[in-house]
Amino acid sequence: MDYKIISSTCSYCGCGCGVLFQVMDGRLIDTLPMKTHPVNEGKLCIKGWNLHEHVVSDKRLTSPMLKKNGQLQEVSWDEAVRTVADRLTSIIEEHGPDSVGVLASAKVTNEENYLIQKFTRAVIGTNNVDHCARHCHSSTVVGLAAAFGSGAMTNSIAEIEDAACIFISGSNTSACHPLIARRVFKAKEKGAKLIVADPRNIQLSRFADVAVTQRLGSDVAMLNGMMHIILKNDWHAKSYVEERCEEFDAFKAVVEAYTPDKVEAITGIAQTDLKKMAELYATNTPASIIYAMGITQHTTGVDNVKSCCNLAMLCGNIGVKSGGVNPLRGQNNVQGACDMGGLPNVFPAYQPVNVKANNEKFAKAWGKDLPDQIGYTITDMTQAMLDGKLKALYVIGENPKMSDPDQNHLDKALEKLDLLICQDIFLSETAEKADVLFAAASVAEKDGTFTSTERRCLRVRKAIDPIGNVLADWEIIAKLSTAMGYEMNYAGPEAIFNEMASVTPSYAGMTYERLGLDGLQWPCPNTDHPGTRFLHKDQFTRGKGLFHAVEYLDPAEMPDDEYPYFLTTGRMFAHFHTGTMTRVSPHLNTEQKTGYVEIHPEDAKALAINDGDAVKLATRRGQIELPARISNKVKPGLLFVPFHFAENSANILTNSAFDPIAKIPEFKVCAVKVAPAGVKGTPHV
Amino acid sequence: MRQQVKAWLEQGTVNILLGYKLGQGYPLPCCFTKENLDEAAELIAGRARYFLI
Ligand code: SF4
């Protein structure tokens, strides 16, 4: 018997929990939580405990494939890579490098993301590289960078349990980031005050000192209202604001207009609750703000983030242990994919592509002239496909057919492509449409690093040999690059990591040896640096913290006579994103096998809908049919649909209207109508 | 303890022993066998407890 234990990192959410893979005679048989890990301390959520199940699923892709006569057929790696190299080369020759787009991935390693953006820039010759961060936290990156100078979670996960107050807004933390919710519960046990603001009654609301269900998309008004009360009561940190921040007066002038009655009219939050929220946050320091997609996925996503920053600065909560503005990143390596430059405007470590010195630095390092025009975002790519400007799309570890808003619109765009290349571990809804399919190795079959939501760069270790004729993503990109005339000969992920660290100042002090089992948090500028637990100590990254004067704006689409309900979308605890990994995992799939819509009992009664009955939801973009779940989690007039399920995909309904700066779509709000579909169902237990 | 375990494995008293060894500063479960006798020198005792397999 050959039995071994390999330490690695969970590849579901952004918490970065340490796992141990149990391997028996070369087979991956189980996942255990790492007892001494600084993030999860021997605990895992249901997804982490079952991490191995998707790896060993018989639905895994096991060979590269080419579409021949309309069918995907297994081919050799040489044939698949040669075909893509030849077709990309001819598209570039005919239409120019900007006719190609690449989607990097929040699921693959830092090393692989580094190579993806290097391949896009140095081999294809375009900055058209983006990834799903556009859809989750692009507004965070823009908003935090504008206010503080750095677009990442300011504090650390472990610090949350020592906060005196925790304000959670737009994050269903116990369902989506369970090992961060654990720190919130620990903080409560230690006496912290908890404020929860969410349009739904989420689990954490039950534990809150004050919980409110603000009207969908009204966050700026709510936050301005809290700050209005704080200023009126003189609860703000005057000397902190004076010494460490700027543009306070313009901000104050706007906030003065957000009186409690005006805010109640917009948000539906009772004035007494708003006052309690303001008082708890301002008078219990350090206070930590935690948020997720409920803040970011709006046409006002950047404004929402800036308002969170305003509140934290107003009360002196930035640059202090257990305080901060803490966006929870949804995917295991979405932070890393951003850090590595999987974005159309920046090289690794957010060095702008259109700054001459940066461009020259990377051109020298990579031995190639590089484009200096900012490329297409994902949002731009859809329109460019429809306009015939984008001819080829290379999708790595993403499933845009399920994850992008207004699915019918995207389907039309994908049909216009001359070449769709997908690289995945499963035949996702997008991969089904590919002309060429590269079969990739899973998290247990390769080495590398992920960077978690708290900026912690953590090792991923190979536990088993690849299942089938698959290659690690970095090997595929290196092969393709070499086939296109730009040699990439890396001995392995460590060599790629070392090259990346040499051009990425925030990772410069990291090596595989130094990362060990608990990783290092950036910035880590040199090999003696211990990493950084919280940012902006003594001084903001940009010098002074910048207040923004932010006015409330309505969402792009509000209910009306034709579409009288609000619709919001999100995750549920057992599934992850587009379901490609969790729906093939037996222990997760059994928790929830298909989609559903939450509807308030009063609305259900008015529409003669019983629990479990099939209902039709329709928006201006499309319609779906799915079972009703009658629930007090939503208020009258609000419906909720989880977005994991292809057969009743929530993103057929969602609005592609986007934030003008971050270009993040407004997944969280649209107007919908609902009607019984005439099929009686079984009540949900 | 280390010598005892090594002797048991060498003599075939036990075929495998599930114990702990340090991996980059942390106690991690390890399967000690006759094939990897040298590893027995790394066996540690401590408070970490994992249920395995
Ligand atoms: S909390 Fe996130 S990282 Fe931790 S086990 Fe669950 S899914 Fe994995």
XYZ file of C-alpha atoms and ligand atoms in Angstrom:
746
model
C 0.000 0.000 0.000
C 1.328 3.403 -0.940
C -0.425 6.044 1.148
C 0.573 9.677 1.234
C -0.721 13.062 2.341
C -0.105 16.145 0.209
C -0.761 19.656 1.495
C -2.425 22.101 -0.887
C -5.017 24.885 -1.094
C -8.771 24.656 -1.666
C -9.733 25.693 -5.193
C -13.288 26.838 -4.529
C -13.745 30.239 -2.851
C -11.253 32.978 -2.051
C -10.731 32.128 1.639
C -7.608 30.105 0.837
C -8.153 27.193 3.223
C -5.321 24.707 3.624
C -6.231 21.149 2.657
C -4.514 17.779 2.769
C -5.143 15.407 -0.117
C -5.119 11.734 0.860
C -3.632 9.597 -1.908
C -3.750 5.794 -1.856
C -1.812 3.843 -4.495
C -1.777 6.875 -6.764
C -5.521 7.562 -6.418
C -6.951 10.665 -4.777
C -9.353 9.334 -2.145
C -10.192 12.151 0.260
C -9.664 15.736 1.419
C -8.886 16.790 4.990
C -8.614 20.246 6.550
C -5.114 21.257 7.555
C -5.229 21.546 11.352
C -2.507 24.121 11.784
C -3.323 26.333 8.808
C -3.547 30.058 9.699
C -6.759 30.553 7.716
C -8.979 27.551 8.421
C -7.405 26.110 11.592
C -8.575 22.563 10.923
C -12.004 23.425 9.535
C -13.478 23.271 6.013
C -16.871 24.012 4.549
C -18.898 21.412 2.668
C -17.193 22.315 -0.610
C -13.692 21.963 0.821
C -14.436 18.583 2.423
C -15.521 17.323 -0.994
C -12.818 19.012 -3.070
C -11.449 15.681 -4.370
C -14.811 14.649 -5.838
C -14.652 16.896 -8.884
C -11.048 15.852 -9.546
C -11.938 12.165 -9.843
C -15.282 12.728 -11.598
C -15.830 10.523 -14.649
C -17.098 13.659 -16.398
C -13.551 15.094 -16.589
C -12.199 15.916 -20.035
C -9.386 13.466 -20.716
C -8.086 14.468 -24.137
C -7.724 17.513 -26.381
C -10.472 17.715 -29.001
C -11.093 19.317 -32.372
C -14.435 20.045 -33.967
C -14.620 18.013 -37.177
C -17.845 17.801 -39.177
C -19.647 19.618 -36.368
C -18.525 17.110 -33.715
C -15.790 17.424 -31.087
C -13.358 14.540 -31.658
C -10.323 13.437 -29.652
C -6.991 14.312 -31.251
C -3.323 14.347 -30.215
C -1.820 17.336 -28.417
C 0.368 18.014 -31.448
C -2.650 18.238 -33.750
C -4.669 20.407 -31.361
C -1.816 22.835 -30.658
C -0.727 23.015 -34.320
C -4.310 23.736 -35.416
C -4.724 26.583 -32.918
C -1.277 28.041 -33.692
C -1.991 28.043 -37.456
C -5.491 29.473 -37.153
C -4.490 32.196 -34.683
C -1.540 33.146 -36.876
C -3.727 33.498 -39.956
C -6.374 35.522 -38.063
C -3.649 37.863 -36.739
C -2.192 38.242 -40.237
C -5.564 39.007 -41.781
C -7.250 41.093 -39.061
C -4.432 42.207 -36.751
C -3.594 41.166 -33.174
C -6.518 43.086 -31.672
C -8.917 40.682 -33.399
C -7.988 38.093 -30.752
C -9.236 38.071 -27.147
C -8.092 35.922 -24.242
C -9.940 35.177 -21.012
C -7.517 34.410 -18.181
C -8.846 32.509 -15.195
C -9.511 32.967 -11.501
C -9.398 29.153 -11.135
C -5.862 28.483 -12.411
C -2.585 29.294 -10.670
C -0.643 32.549 -10.514
C 2.069 31.004 -12.662
C -0.514 30.119 -15.305
C -2.131 33.554 -15.230
C 1.283 35.152 -15.552
C 1.936 33.056 -18.670
C -1.551 33.738 -20.104
C -1.073 37.505 -20.032
C 2.527 37.175 -21.238
C 1.326 35.009 -24.148
C -1.442 37.511 -24.983
C 0.868 40.515 -24.924
C 4.149 39.128 -26.247
C 2.908 36.436 -28.677
C -0.528 37.582 -29.885
C 0.483 41.256 -29.550
C -2.642 42.643 -27.875
C -3.797 43.718 -24.429
C -7.189 42.042 -24.995
C -6.926 39.930 -21.842
C -9.474 39.977 -19.065
C -11.162 37.508 -16.743
C -14.141 37.049 -14.451
C -12.893 39.626 -11.925
C -14.606 42.031 -14.316
C -17.855 40.439 -13.152
C -17.163 40.325 -9.448
C -14.702 42.867 -8.099
C -13.599 45.198 -10.901
C -15.474 47.928 -9.040
C -13.498 47.047 -5.903
C -10.174 47.396 -7.699
C -11.192 50.791 -9.118
C -12.910 52.113 -5.970
C -10.299 51.044 -3.417
C -7.426 52.137 -5.638
C -9.036 55.579 -6.051
C -9.606 56.047 -2.314
C -6.576 54.283 -0.811
C -4.161 53.589 -3.687
C -4.420 49.791 -3.520
C -7.306 47.659 -4.759
C -7.301 44.739 -2.345
C -8.689 43.601 1.026
C -7.014 45.911 3.514
C -6.880 43.525 6.478
C -6.493 39.814 7.221
C -9.051 37.084 7.818
C -7.754 36.191 11.298
C -8.030 39.843 12.399
C -11.802 39.837 11.921
C -12.326 37.987 15.174
C -10.761 40.865 17.135
C -12.884 43.624 15.601
C -15.118 45.557 18.002
C -17.732 45.974 15.296
C -18.308 44.158 12.007
C -20.479 45.701 9.317
C -21.424 43.172 6.633
C -23.107 44.531 3.544
C -23.941 42.568 0.405
C -22.121 39.425 1.488
C -23.923 36.195 2.348
C -20.764 35.269 4.232
C -21.874 32.051 5.903
C -22.969 30.588 2.540
C -20.276 31.961 0.261
C -17.188 32.394 2.505
C -17.936 30.032 5.401
C -14.444 30.100 6.890
C -14.603 33.887 7.087
C -18.080 33.687 8.648
C -16.447 31.508 11.326
C -14.286 34.504 12.317
C -17.392 36.680 12.470
C -19.004 34.198 14.875
C -15.814 34.134 16.951
C -15.837 37.932 17.082
C -19.457 37.850 18.271
C -18.470 35.433 21.025
C -15.794 37.921 22.083
C -18.395 40.692 22.288
C -18.193 42.394 18.891
C -21.230 44.255 17.562
C -22.589 42.941 14.270
C -24.450 44.981 11.650
C -25.888 43.156 8.638
C -27.362 44.988 5.648
C -28.632 42.731 2.884
C -31.737 42.853 0.688
C -32.412 39.269 1.831
C -32.714 37.913 5.360
C -29.472 35.963 5.259
C -28.370 33.543 7.971
C -26.038 36.102 9.576
C -28.935 38.550 10.020
C -30.172 36.312 12.848
C -26.995 36.951 14.829
C -26.818 40.694 14.205
C -27.277 43.500 16.720
C -29.029 45.314 13.917
C -30.056 43.746 10.607
C -31.728 45.631 7.781
C -33.033 44.605 4.375
C -32.333 47.652 2.259
C -34.038 48.047 -1.099
C -32.005 46.504 -3.882
C -29.394 48.900 -5.274
C -29.815 51.588 -2.601
C -26.411 51.149 -0.885
C -25.022 54.624 -1.586
C -28.054 56.214 0.062
C -27.764 53.861 3.053
C -24.050 54.572 3.540
C -24.456 58.322 3.030
C -27.304 58.229 5.558
C -25.088 56.502 8.137
C -22.341 59.074 7.579
C -24.845 61.926 7.826
C -25.799 60.696 11.322
C -22.160 60.139 12.335
C -21.252 63.707 11.346
C -24.332 65.193 12.994
C -23.425 63.451 16.261
C -19.737 64.296 16.029
C -18.814 60.607 16.210
C -16.220 60.827 13.426
C -12.435 60.562 13.894
C -11.598 64.248 13.473
C -7.843 64.199 13.864
C -7.487 61.065 11.693
C -9.519 62.700 8.929
C -7.524 65.919 9.189
C -4.094 64.307 9.248
C -4.515 61.331 6.945
C -7.261 62.190 4.421
C -8.195 64.798 1.800
C -11.264 66.222 0.003
C -13.334 65.959 3.185
C -15.326 69.172 2.693
C -16.739 68.243 -0.732
C -17.710 64.827 0.620
C -19.345 66.359 3.703
C -21.395 68.747 1.584
C -22.982 65.841 -0.301
C -23.586 63.697 2.780
C -25.384 66.551 4.536
C -28.316 66.137 2.147
C -28.880 62.465 3.104
C -31.181 63.019 6.029
C -32.682 59.935 7.718
C -36.139 60.554 6.262
C -34.755 60.924 2.737
C -32.717 57.734 3.212
C -35.722 55.847 4.545
C -37.697 56.857 1.451
C -34.976 55.471 -0.851
C -33.805 52.408 1.067
C -36.770 51.374 3.165
C -34.531 51.321 6.259
C -36.324 52.630 9.349
C -34.682 55.786 10.759
C -34.174 54.139 14.162
C -32.296 51.247 12.522
C -30.142 53.619 10.481
C -29.218 55.543 13.630
C -28.333 52.313 15.427
C -26.161 51.197 12.501
C -24.330 54.535 12.481
C -23.810 54.562 16.237
C -22.603 50.958 16.474
C -20.147 51.413 13.608
C -18.785 54.773 14.774
C -18.505 54.081 18.483
C -17.001 50.575 18.462
C -13.492 50.651 17.052
C -11.773 48.989 15.351
C -14.667 48.318 13.003
C -14.350 46.094 9.971
C -16.440 46.473 6.805
C -16.980 43.207 4.922
C -18.652 43.181 1.530
C -19.001 41.120 -1.627
C -21.078 41.120 -4.809
C -24.019 42.892 -3.180
C -21.887 46.016 -3.213
C -19.924 45.506 -6.425
C -22.322 44.124 -9.066
C -24.166 47.335 -9.799
C -24.076 50.101 -12.381
C -22.994 52.137 -9.345
C -20.485 49.487 -8.166
C -17.560 51.901 -7.983
C -19.708 54.457 -6.130
C -20.756 51.785 -3.644
C -17.130 50.808 -2.969
C -16.053 54.445 -2.635
C -18.869 54.974 -0.132
C -17.603 52.043 1.970
C -14.149 53.663 1.865
C -15.633 57.023 2.933
C -17.304 55.405 5.945
C -14.144 53.574 7.026
C -11.962 56.689 6.711
C -14.529 58.863 8.478
C -14.214 56.678 11.575
C -10.444 56.131 11.355
C -10.697 52.437 10.531
C -8.089 52.164 7.780
C -4.495 51.264 8.590
C -5.461 49.652 11.891
C -5.515 45.998 12.937
C -8.982 44.410 12.752
C -10.482 47.377 10.894
C -10.495 48.021 7.192
C -12.569 47.641 4.077
C -12.589 43.977 3.262
C -13.962 42.822 -0.089
C -14.375 39.035 -0.115
C -13.110 37.646 -3.411
C -15.317 34.878 -4.738
C -12.869 32.548 -6.467
C -9.755 30.819 -5.153
C -7.400 32.863 -7.330
C -9.288 35.896 -8.510
C -6.942 38.071 -6.460
C -3.959 36.345 -8.067
C -5.337 36.593 -11.599
C -5.634 40.377 -11.081
C -2.200 40.612 -9.429
C -0.669 38.715 -12.369
C -2.002 41.237 -14.906
C -4.909 39.227 -16.317
C -6.512 42.598 -17.051
C -6.500 44.706 -20.232
C -4.903 47.806 -18.725
C -2.130 46.531 -16.462
C 0.919 44.272 -16.347
C 1.559 42.239 -13.151
C 1.253 44.234 -9.913
C -1.082 46.743 -11.590
C 1.662 48.463 -13.616
C -0.250 50.302 -16.373
C 0.488 49.079 -19.901
C 0.313 52.594 -21.306
C 3.068 53.998 -19.086
C 6.217 54.027 -21.198
C 8.594 52.940 -18.432
C 6.441 49.887 -17.611
C 6.067 48.924 -21.217
C 9.809 49.145 -21.765
C 10.513 47.168 -18.594
C 8.326 44.240 -19.683
C 9.452 44.464 -23.316
C 13.032 44.072 -22.090
C 12.172 41.220 -19.721
C 10.244 39.313 -22.386
C 12.416 40.255 -25.390
C 9.499 41.519 -27.446
C 7.916 44.887 -28.340
C 4.610 45.107 -26.497
C 1.299 46.855 -27.290
C 0.629 49.988 -25.243
C -3.069 50.487 -26.021
C -5.489 49.355 -23.305
C -7.311 46.237 -24.498
C -10.921 45.053 -24.408
C -12.625 44.145 -21.137
C -14.931 41.078 -21.186
C -17.821 43.512 -21.482
C -16.208 45.145 -24.539
C -15.375 41.752 -26.065
C -19.047 40.770 -26.411
C -19.786 43.921 -28.408
C -16.566 43.528 -30.429
C -17.645 39.992 -31.399
C -21.041 41.288 -32.511
C -19.359 44.078 -34.482
C -17.090 41.578 -36.224
C -13.966 43.122 -34.698
C -13.076 40.183 -32.454
C -12.583 37.055 -34.564
C -11.003 34.609 -32.107
C -11.553 34.025 -28.398
C -9.364 31.821 -26.178
C -11.247 30.979 -22.967
C -9.208 29.442 -20.153
C -10.990 27.984 -17.131
C -14.085 30.167 -17.501
C -17.657 29.529 -18.565
C -18.931 32.852 -19.936
C -22.031 31.271 -21.463
C -23.269 30.785 -17.900
C -21.477 33.555 -16.040
C -22.074 36.561 -18.296
C -25.249 38.641 -18.107
C -27.940 38.502 -20.794
C -27.028 35.033 -22.038
C -29.022 35.201 -25.270
C -27.078 38.293 -26.317
C -23.749 36.545 -25.590
C -24.832 33.436 -27.532
C -25.337 35.594 -30.611
C -21.887 37.122 -30.102
C -20.150 33.735 -29.756
C -21.750 32.543 -32.989
C -20.011 35.368 -34.839
C -16.514 34.130 -33.927
C -14.254 32.464 -36.497
C -12.439 30.550 -33.762
C -13.402 29.636 -30.193
C -10.714 27.851 -28.168
C -11.625 26.546 -24.714
C -9.304 25.158 -22.080
C -11.074 23.425 -19.203
C -11.311 20.400 -16.968
C -14.986 19.787 -17.872
C -17.153 20.157 -20.953
C -18.784 23.374 -19.722
C -21.642 25.036 -21.573
C -19.049 27.282 -23.292
C -16.664 24.399 -24.046
C -19.487 22.588 -25.884
C -19.364 25.386 -28.458
C -15.560 25.314 -28.915
C -13.792 24.684 -32.203
C -10.797 23.409 -30.255
C -10.788 22.070 -26.725
C -7.650 21.807 -24.598
C -8.142 19.341 -21.703
C -6.473 20.731 -18.586
C -5.167 19.291 -15.322
C -7.058 19.930 -12.079
C -5.839 21.477 -8.829
C -4.613 18.093 -7.531
C -2.542 17.349 -10.624
C -0.156 20.293 -10.722
C 2.085 22.611 -8.717
C 1.750 26.348 -8.381
C 0.294 29.075 -6.176
C -3.048 30.786 -5.545
C -3.471 34.192 -3.906
C -6.438 34.316 -1.567
C -8.742 37.205 -0.756
C -6.453 38.382 2.069
C -3.520 38.768 -0.401
C -2.001 35.520 0.864
C 0.020 33.669 -1.751
C -0.316 29.947 -0.993
C 1.208 26.823 -2.502
C -0.744 24.297 -4.536
C 0.983 20.900 -4.686
C 0.683 18.039 -7.114
C -0.886 15.049 -5.359
C -1.560 12.685 -8.278
C -0.531 12.250 -11.894
C -2.866 13.870 -14.427
C -5.963 11.788 -15.129
C -6.060 10.973 -18.842
C -4.202 12.776 -21.611
C -4.408 16.200 -19.973
C -1.756 18.858 -19.393
C -1.385 21.586 -16.784
C -2.583 24.959 -18.095
C 0.981 26.328 -18.007
C 2.200 23.441 -20.162
C -0.540 24.058 -22.745
C 0.219 27.782 -22.971
C 3.957 27.128 -23.232
C 3.378 24.577 -26.034
C 1.103 26.964 -27.929
C 3.486 29.867 -27.509
C 6.411 27.789 -28.747
C 4.329 26.588 -31.733
C 3.673 30.246 -32.583
C 7.372 31.029 -32.639
C 7.938 32.406 -29.118
C 9.808 29.759 -27.143
C 8.587 29.125 -23.605
C 10.841 26.501 -22.016
C 10.188 26.500 -18.291
C 11.473 23.682 -16.101
C 8.243 23.934 -14.105
C 5.954 26.283 -12.170
C 8.713 27.344 -9.780
C 10.753 28.754 -12.671
C 7.697 30.707 -13.856
C 7.077 31.961 -10.303
C 10.649 33.217 -10.003
C 10.388 35.075 -13.328
C 7.056 36.569 -12.226
C 8.468 37.688 -8.847
C 11.380 39.408 -10.621
C 8.963 41.784 -12.441
C 6.229 42.042 -9.767
C 7.313 44.295 -6.889
C 4.618 43.159 -4.441
C 5.743 39.506 -4.832
C 9.479 40.233 -5.125
C 10.354 38.737 -1.726
C 8.488 35.473 -2.270
C 10.007 32.119 -3.175
C 8.456 28.649 -3.037
C 10.651 27.880 -0.060
C 9.526 30.981 1.807
C 5.841 30.330 1.077
C 6.024 27.075 3.047
C 2.634 25.780 4.173
C 1.047 29.055 5.304
C 2.062 31.402 2.499
C 2.949 35.102 2.547
C 0.729 38.170 2.217
C 1.688 40.854 -0.279
C 3.223 43.379 -0.348
C 6.357 41.369 0.300
C 8.998 43.469 -1.434
C 12.191 41.622 -0.455
C 13.323 38.254 0.844
C 13.672 39.518 4.437
C 10.120 40.939 4.470
C 7.582 38.959 6.551
C 4.602 39.945 4.368
C 1.873 42.463 5.250
C -1.099 41.664 7.489
C -2.877 44.964 7.003
C -2.383 47.786 4.521
C -2.062 51.569 4.874
C -0.466 51.589 8.315
C 0.766 55.150 9.070
C 0.163 56.211 5.461
C -2.171 55.277 2.614
C -0.563 53.676 -0.428
C -1.534 56.804 -2.399
C -0.325 59.148 0.344
C -3.571 60.540 1.771
C -6.892 58.757 1.836
C -9.219 60.365 -0.691
C -12.849 61.106 0.221
C -15.283 60.978 -2.703
C -18.526 62.947 -2.876
C -20.961 60.286 -4.070
C -24.601 60.876 -4.979
C -27.170 58.075 -5.018
C -28.392 56.875 -8.435
C -31.179 54.395 -9.180
C -30.265 51.004 -10.677
C -30.421 50.822 -14.491
C -33.726 48.958 -14.408
C -36.486 49.509 -11.841
C -39.753 47.583 -11.575
C -42.659 48.979 -13.597
C -46.158 47.909 -14.638
C -44.857 45.341 -17.127
C -42.070 43.894 -14.957
C -43.284 44.620 -11.420
C -40.790 42.679 -9.271
C -37.141 43.157 -8.375
C -34.887 40.187 -9.217
C -31.543 39.511 -7.593
C -29.153 36.587 -8.104
C -26.449 34.905 -6.044
C -24.915 31.710 -4.736
C -26.174 29.012 -2.376
C -23.946 27.190 0.101
C -23.351 23.847 -1.651
C -22.664 25.069 -5.161
C -20.061 27.209 -6.771
C -20.493 29.621 -9.647
C -21.582 27.947 -12.876
C -21.766 24.541 -11.203
C -19.175 22.835 -13.419
C -17.237 21.532 -10.391
C -19.958 21.191 -7.755
C -22.721 19.612 -9.857
C -20.434 16.658 -10.691
C -19.545 16.277 -7.015
C -22.056 13.756 -5.557
C -22.080 15.074 -1.989
C -22.632 18.643 -3.176
C -25.088 17.897 -5.945
C -27.327 16.008 -3.565
C -27.786 19.187 -1.499
C -29.444 21.010 -4.393
C -30.105 19.430 -7.754
C -31.668 22.252 -9.731
C -32.399 25.960 -9.615
C -35.287 27.619 -7.805
C -36.739 31.048 -7.218
C -37.338 32.402 -3.732
C -40.628 34.260 -3.478
C -42.268 35.865 -0.436
C -45.407 34.115 0.918
C -47.578 37.203 0.257
C -46.502 37.390 -3.398
C -46.951 33.644 -3.814
C -50.451 33.843 -2.379
C -51.420 36.739 -4.641
C -50.225 34.771 -7.671
C -51.708 31.425 -6.486
C -48.272 29.815 -6.421
C -47.592 26.933 -4.026
C -44.191 25.811 -2.804
C -42.526 23.677 -5.504
C -44.840 24.776 -8.336
C -43.158 25.618 -11.631
C -43.161 29.345 -12.387
C -42.116 31.409 -15.370
C -39.786 34.361 -14.844
C -39.387 36.841 -17.657
C -37.327 39.977 -18.111
C -36.726 42.170 -21.139
C -33.925 39.767 -22.125
C -35.431 36.322 -21.852
C -37.359 33.871 -19.728
C -36.800 30.734 -17.662
C -39.003 28.206 -15.899
C -38.129 26.818 -12.471
C -39.665 25.682 -9.161
C -40.854 28.264 -6.630
C -39.495 28.216 -3.098
C -41.758 30.186 -0.790
C -39.538 31.915 1.698
C -39.334 34.764 4.186
C -35.712 35.277 3.157
C -36.999 37.698 0.526
C -39.267 40.677 1.072
C -42.515 41.180 -0.831
C -41.679 42.423 -4.314
C -38.235 40.763 -4.407
C -37.287 37.451 -6.058
C -33.976 35.588 -5.748
C -32.512 33.007 -8.156
C -29.181 31.177 -7.630
C -27.060 31.237 -10.789
C -25.466 27.757 -10.710
C -27.930 25.860 -12.857
C -27.748 25.738 -16.675
C -31.256 24.333 -17.158
C -32.780 27.470 -15.626
C -29.902 29.878 -15.956
C -30.371 33.096 -14.005
C -28.168 34.953 -16.454
C -30.729 34.598 -19.222
C -32.610 37.189 -17.170
C -29.915 39.533 -15.861
C -29.187 42.997 -17.194
C -25.919 43.685 -19.018
C -26.026 47.414 -18.139
C -22.677 48.160 -16.526
C -20.756 50.532 -14.306
C -19.245 53.205 -16.576
C -15.787 53.015 -15.002
C -15.290 49.391 -13.915
C -17.593 47.954 -16.617
C -19.040 45.478 -14.118
C -22.568 44.404 -15.130
C -25.535 44.930 -12.827
C -26.100 41.235 -12.010
C -27.743 42.141 -8.712
C -30.732 44.154 -9.918
C -33.262 43.916 -12.689
C -37.016 44.045 -13.170
C -38.904 40.797 -13.679
C -42.401 39.404 -14.002
C -43.500 36.088 -12.574
C -46.417 33.787 -13.338
C -47.384 30.182 -12.585
C -46.234 27.823 -15.356
C -49.165 25.503 -14.777
C -47.139 22.610 -13.338
C -47.713 21.571 -9.721
C -44.578 20.637 -7.841
C -43.313 19.027 -4.661
C -42.759 21.392 -1.744
C -39.156 22.016 -0.766
C -38.314 20.450 2.596
C 9.919 5.796 19.974
C 11.586 6.371 16.615
C 13.925 3.418 17.081
C 11.075 1.214 18.260
C 8.992 2.069 15.196
C 11.956 1.530 12.912
C 12.582 -1.863 14.514
C 8.907 -2.905 14.182
C 8.896 -1.969 10.513
C 12.248 -3.682 9.878
C 11.194 -6.875 11.636
C 7.765 -6.914 10.007
C 6.000 -6.618 13.380
C 3.889 -3.982 11.650
C 3.648 -3.301 7.924
C 2.656 0.337 8.191
C 2.438 2.890 10.942
C 0.319 5.990 10.622
C 1.975 8.797 12.552
C 3.168 12.349 12.143
C 6.210 14.097 10.798
C 7.059 17.755 10.411
C 6.470 19.298 6.995
C 7.794 22.852 6.733
C 7.235 23.391 10.417
C 3.800 21.767 10.692
C 2.885 18.272 11.926
C 1.422 16.324 9.014
C 0.147 12.761 8.872
C 2.578 10.286 7.363
C 2.450 6.609 6.508
C 5.693 5.018 7.728
C 6.639 1.811 5.914
C 9.560 -0.592 5.536
C 10.179 0.808 2.051
C 10.900 4.258 3.537
C 12.651 3.253 6.732
C 14.707 6.438 6.920
C 11.510 8.425 7.434
C 11.078 6.783 10.851
C 13.757 9.176 12.106
C 11.324 12.032 11.376
C 8.427 10.594 13.416
C 7.124 13.106 15.955
C 4.636 13.106 18.796
C 2.453 16.136 19.491
C -1.075 17.406 19.901
C -2.117 17.334 16.234
C -4.756 14.712 15.497
C -6.132 13.720 12.105
C -8.579 10.976 11.283
C -7.403 9.317 8.129
C -8.761 7.342 5.166
S -14.392 28.328 2.824
Fe -13.766 28.463 0.668
S -11.588 27.921 0.619
Fe -12.456 27.232 2.604
S -13.073 25.121 2.272
Fe -14.871 26.357 1.842
S -14.789 26.764 -0.354
Fe -12.761 26.040 0.252
